[in-house]
Coordinates of C-alpha atoms and ligand atoms in Angstrom, one line a residue:
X70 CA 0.0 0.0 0.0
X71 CA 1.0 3.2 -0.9
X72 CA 1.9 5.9 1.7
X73 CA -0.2 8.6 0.0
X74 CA 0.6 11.6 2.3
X75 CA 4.2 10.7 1.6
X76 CA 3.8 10.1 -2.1
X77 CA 2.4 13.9 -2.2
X78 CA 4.9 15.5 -0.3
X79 CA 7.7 13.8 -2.1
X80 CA 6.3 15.1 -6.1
X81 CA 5.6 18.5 -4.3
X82 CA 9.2 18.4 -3.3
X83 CA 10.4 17.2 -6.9
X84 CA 8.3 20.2 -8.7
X85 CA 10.0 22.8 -6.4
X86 CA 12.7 21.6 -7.0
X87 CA 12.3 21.3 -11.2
X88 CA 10.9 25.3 -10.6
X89 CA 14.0 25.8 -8.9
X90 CA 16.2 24.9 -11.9
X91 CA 14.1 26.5 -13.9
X92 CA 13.7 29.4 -12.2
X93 CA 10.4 29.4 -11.8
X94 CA 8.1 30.0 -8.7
X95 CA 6.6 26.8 -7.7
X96 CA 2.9 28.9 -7.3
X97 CA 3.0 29.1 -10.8
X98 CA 3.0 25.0 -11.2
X99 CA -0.5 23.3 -10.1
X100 CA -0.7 19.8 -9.1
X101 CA -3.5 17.8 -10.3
X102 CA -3.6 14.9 -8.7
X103 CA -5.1 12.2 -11.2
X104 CA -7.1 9.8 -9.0
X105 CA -9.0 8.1 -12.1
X106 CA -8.7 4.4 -10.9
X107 CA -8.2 5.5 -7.0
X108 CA -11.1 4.6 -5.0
X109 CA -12.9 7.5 -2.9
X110 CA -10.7 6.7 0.0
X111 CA -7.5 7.1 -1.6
X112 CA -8.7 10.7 -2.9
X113 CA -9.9 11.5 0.9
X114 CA -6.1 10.9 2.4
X115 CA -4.8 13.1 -0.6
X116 CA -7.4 15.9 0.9
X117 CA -6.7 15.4 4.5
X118 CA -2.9 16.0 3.6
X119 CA -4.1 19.1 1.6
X120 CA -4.4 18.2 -2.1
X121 CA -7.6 19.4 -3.8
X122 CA -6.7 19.7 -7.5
X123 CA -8.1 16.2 -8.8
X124 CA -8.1 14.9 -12.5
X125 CA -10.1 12.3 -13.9
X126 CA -10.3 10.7 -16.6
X127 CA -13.9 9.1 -17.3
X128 CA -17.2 11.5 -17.0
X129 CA -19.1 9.0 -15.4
X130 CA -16.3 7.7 -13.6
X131 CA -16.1 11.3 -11.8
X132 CA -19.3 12.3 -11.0
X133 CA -20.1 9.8 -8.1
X134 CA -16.6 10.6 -6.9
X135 CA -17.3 14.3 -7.5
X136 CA -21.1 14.0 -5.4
X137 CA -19.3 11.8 -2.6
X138 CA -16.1 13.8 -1.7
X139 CA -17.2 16.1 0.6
X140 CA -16.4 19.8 0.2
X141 CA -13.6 20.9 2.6
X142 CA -14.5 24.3 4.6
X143 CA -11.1 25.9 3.6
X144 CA -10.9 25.5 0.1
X145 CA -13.0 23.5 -1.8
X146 CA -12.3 20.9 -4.3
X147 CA -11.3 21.4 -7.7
X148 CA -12.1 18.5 -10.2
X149 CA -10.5 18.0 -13.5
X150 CA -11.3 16.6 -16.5
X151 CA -7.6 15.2 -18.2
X152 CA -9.1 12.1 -20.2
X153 CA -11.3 12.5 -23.6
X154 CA -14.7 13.6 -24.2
X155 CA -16.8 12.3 -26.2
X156 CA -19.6 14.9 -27.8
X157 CA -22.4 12.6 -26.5
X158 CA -21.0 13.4 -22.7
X159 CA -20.5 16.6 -23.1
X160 CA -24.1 17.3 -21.1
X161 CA -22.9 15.8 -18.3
X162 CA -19.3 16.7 -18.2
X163 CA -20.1 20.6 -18.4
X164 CA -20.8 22.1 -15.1
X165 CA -19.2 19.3 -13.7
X166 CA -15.3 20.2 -13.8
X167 CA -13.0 23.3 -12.5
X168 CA -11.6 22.9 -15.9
X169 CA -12.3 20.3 -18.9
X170 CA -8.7 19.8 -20.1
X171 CA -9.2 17.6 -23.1
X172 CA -11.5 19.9 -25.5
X173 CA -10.5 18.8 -28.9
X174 CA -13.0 20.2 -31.8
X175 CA -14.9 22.6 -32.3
X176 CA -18.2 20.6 -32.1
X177 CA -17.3 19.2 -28.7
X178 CA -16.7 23.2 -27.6
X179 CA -20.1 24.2 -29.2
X180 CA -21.8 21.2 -27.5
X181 CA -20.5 22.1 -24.2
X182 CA -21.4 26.1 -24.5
X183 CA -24.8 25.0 -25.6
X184 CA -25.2 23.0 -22.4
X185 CA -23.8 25.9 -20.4
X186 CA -26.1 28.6 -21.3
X187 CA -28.7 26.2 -20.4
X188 CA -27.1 26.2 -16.6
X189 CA -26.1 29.6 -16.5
X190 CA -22.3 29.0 -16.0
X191 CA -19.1 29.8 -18.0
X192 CA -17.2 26.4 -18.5
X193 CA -13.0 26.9 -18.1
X194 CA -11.8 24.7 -20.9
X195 CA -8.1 23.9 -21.8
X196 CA -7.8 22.6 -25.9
X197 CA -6.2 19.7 -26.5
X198 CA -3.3 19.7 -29.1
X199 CA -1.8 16.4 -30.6
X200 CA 1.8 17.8 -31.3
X201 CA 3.6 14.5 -31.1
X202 CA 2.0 13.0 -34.2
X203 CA 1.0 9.6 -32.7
X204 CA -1.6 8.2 -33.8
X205 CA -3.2 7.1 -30.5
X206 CA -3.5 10.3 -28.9
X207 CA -6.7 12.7 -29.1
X208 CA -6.5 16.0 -29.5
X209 CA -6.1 18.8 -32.9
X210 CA -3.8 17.5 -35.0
X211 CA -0.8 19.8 -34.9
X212 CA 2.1 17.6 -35.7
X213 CA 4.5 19.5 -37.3
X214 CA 3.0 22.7 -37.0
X215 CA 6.0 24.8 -36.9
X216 CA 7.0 24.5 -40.7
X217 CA 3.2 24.1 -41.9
X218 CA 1.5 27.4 -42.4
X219 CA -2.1 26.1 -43.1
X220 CA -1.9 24.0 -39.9
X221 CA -1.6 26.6 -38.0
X222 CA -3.5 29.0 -39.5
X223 CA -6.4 26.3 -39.5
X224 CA -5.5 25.6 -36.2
X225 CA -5.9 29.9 -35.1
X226 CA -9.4 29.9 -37.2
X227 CA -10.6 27.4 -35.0
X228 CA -9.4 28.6 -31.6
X229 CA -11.4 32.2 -32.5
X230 CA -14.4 29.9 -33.3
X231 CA -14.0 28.5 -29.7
X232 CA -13.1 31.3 -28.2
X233 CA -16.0 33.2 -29.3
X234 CA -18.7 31.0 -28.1
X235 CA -20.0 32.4 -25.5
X236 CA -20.6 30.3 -22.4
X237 CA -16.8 28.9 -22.5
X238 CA -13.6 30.5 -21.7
X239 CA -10.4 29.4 -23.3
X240 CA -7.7 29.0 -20.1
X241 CA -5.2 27.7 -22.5
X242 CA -3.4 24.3 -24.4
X243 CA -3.3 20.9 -23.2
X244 CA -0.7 17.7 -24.5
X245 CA 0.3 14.5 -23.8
X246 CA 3.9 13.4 -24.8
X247 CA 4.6 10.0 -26.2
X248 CA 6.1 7.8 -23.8
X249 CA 10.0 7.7 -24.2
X250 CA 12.9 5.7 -22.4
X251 CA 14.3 8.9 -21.1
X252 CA 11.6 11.7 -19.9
X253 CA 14.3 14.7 -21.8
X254 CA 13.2 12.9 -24.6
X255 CA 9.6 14.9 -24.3
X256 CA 11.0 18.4 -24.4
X257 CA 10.7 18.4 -27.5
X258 CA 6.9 18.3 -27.3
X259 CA 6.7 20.5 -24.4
X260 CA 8.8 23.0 -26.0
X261 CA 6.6 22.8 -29.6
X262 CA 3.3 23.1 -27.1
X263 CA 4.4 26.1 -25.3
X264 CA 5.7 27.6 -29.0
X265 CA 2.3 26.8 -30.2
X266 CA 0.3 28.8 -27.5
X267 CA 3.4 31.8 -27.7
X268 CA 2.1 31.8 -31.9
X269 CA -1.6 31.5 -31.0
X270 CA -1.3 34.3 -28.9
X271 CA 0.3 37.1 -31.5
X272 CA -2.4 35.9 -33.5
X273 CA -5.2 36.3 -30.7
X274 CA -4.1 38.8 -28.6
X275 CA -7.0 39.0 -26.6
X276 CA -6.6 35.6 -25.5
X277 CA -4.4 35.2 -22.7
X278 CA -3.7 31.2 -22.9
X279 CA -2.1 31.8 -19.6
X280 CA -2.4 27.2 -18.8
X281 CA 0.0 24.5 -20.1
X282 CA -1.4 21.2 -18.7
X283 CA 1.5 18.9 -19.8
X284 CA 3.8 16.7 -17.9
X285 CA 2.7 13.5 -15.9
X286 CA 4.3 11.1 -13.7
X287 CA 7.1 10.1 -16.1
X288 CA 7.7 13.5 -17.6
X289 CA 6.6 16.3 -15.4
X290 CA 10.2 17.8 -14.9
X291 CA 10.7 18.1 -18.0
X292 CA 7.6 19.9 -18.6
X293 CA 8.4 22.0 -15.8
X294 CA 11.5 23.5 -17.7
X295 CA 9.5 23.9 -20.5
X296 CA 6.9 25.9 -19.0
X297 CA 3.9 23.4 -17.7
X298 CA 1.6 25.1 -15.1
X299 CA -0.3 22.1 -14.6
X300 CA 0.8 19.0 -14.5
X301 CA -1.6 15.5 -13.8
X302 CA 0.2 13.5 -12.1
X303 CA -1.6 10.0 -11.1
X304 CA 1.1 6.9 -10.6
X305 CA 3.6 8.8 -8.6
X306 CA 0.4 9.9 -6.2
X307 CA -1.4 7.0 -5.9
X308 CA 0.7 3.9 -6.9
X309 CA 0.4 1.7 -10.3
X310 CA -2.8 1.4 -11.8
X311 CA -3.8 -2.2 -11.9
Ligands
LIG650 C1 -3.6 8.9 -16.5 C2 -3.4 10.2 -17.0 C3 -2.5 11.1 -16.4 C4 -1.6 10.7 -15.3 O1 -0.7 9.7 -15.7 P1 0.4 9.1 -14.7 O2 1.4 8.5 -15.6 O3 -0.3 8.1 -13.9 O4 1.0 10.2 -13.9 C5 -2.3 12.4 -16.9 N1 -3.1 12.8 -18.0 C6 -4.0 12.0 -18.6 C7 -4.8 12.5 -19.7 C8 -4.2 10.7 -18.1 O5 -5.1 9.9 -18.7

């Protein structure tokens, strides 16, 4: 069994540390813990020792946990979507989460603003960009968008079609890297993510794009030094997922 408190305070440790060499401020780096196959009890030690950023991955997984984790009188929980989303879910999934992560077309965006202006509420999204290429991850295809003009400008059209829908606000870009034998072997993702969101932004000034969700258990250092402030971090929190 894992020694969760411990766990915690170790990865807090290793991000002040990666700010540190990066010379960063460590309040600029949120932790999302990503509890998507820890049971409710595992998510309440992570509280008790202070966490309350928590990712999942599965809209239905999340909303018992979301309805059963009791609000903390300090500071109340703050529940993250990081896994896809399919259009069909977007009804339940808006209102839901602090912030929906893994927003990858525009439909999905235009589905979820729909469903917000029914419950009043602006819906913090993040949009998910597939910068590595693989085939197996979600997100805009954007491999490659440094020497490819179209991509990019296809890429700007539809952020300022997101961004003007009115019930969302666009917090920023969202990746995940390819898993690699050594974790420096992703910087070259992280680096083309935070690029893309530096291009994006001379193009759309008025959106500040201020979030870089990228980095995760294996990788989240070198995120760090490339600019992440969020990263999920599940198997270092809450043990190997079985
Ligand atoms: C599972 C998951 C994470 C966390 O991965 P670990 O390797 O367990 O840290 C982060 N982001 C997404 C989208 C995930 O699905």
């Amino acid at each position: 069994m894992l020694d969760i408190p411990r766990a915690l305070a170790e990865v807090r440790e290793r991000i002040a540390e990666a700010c540190l060499r990066a010379n960063r401020d460590p309040s600029e780096v949120t932790l999302v813990a990503v509890s998507k196959t820890a049971p409710l009890a595992a998510i309440l030690e992570a509280v008790a020792a202070g966490q309350r950023d928590f990712g999942e991955n599965r809209v239905e997984d999340a909303l018992p946990k979301i309805a059963q984790a009791a609000q903390p009188a300090d500071q109340p929980l703050r529940w993250h979507l990081v896994g896809h989303l399919q259009s069909r879910k977007a009804r339940d999934a808006a209102g839901a989460f602090a912030l929906i992560h893994s927003v990858d077309s525009v439909r999905l965006a235009e589905k979820l603003s729909a469903r917000c202006a029914a419950n009043g509420r602006a819906q913090a999204i993040l949009l998910e960009c597939n910068v590595s290429g693989e085939a197996t991850k979600q997100g805009f295809p954007l491999h490659g968008w440094e020497g490819d003009r179209d991509c990019l400008e296809g890429f700007v059209r539809q952020v300022a079609q997101i961004a003007a829908l009115p019930h969302l606000r666009v917090l920023g870009l969202m990746t995940m890297a390819p898993i690699v034998a050594h974790p420096d072997q992703a910087r070259p993702v992280f680096a083309s993510l935070r690029a893309l969101r530096d291009a994006l932004r001379a193009r759309l000034p008025d959106l500040p794009l201020a979030h870089l969700s990228m980095g995760m258990t294996d990788d989240f250092e070198a995120a760090i030094a490339e600019g992440a402030t969020m990263v999920r971090i599940g198997r270092a929190i809450f043990g190997p997922r079985g």
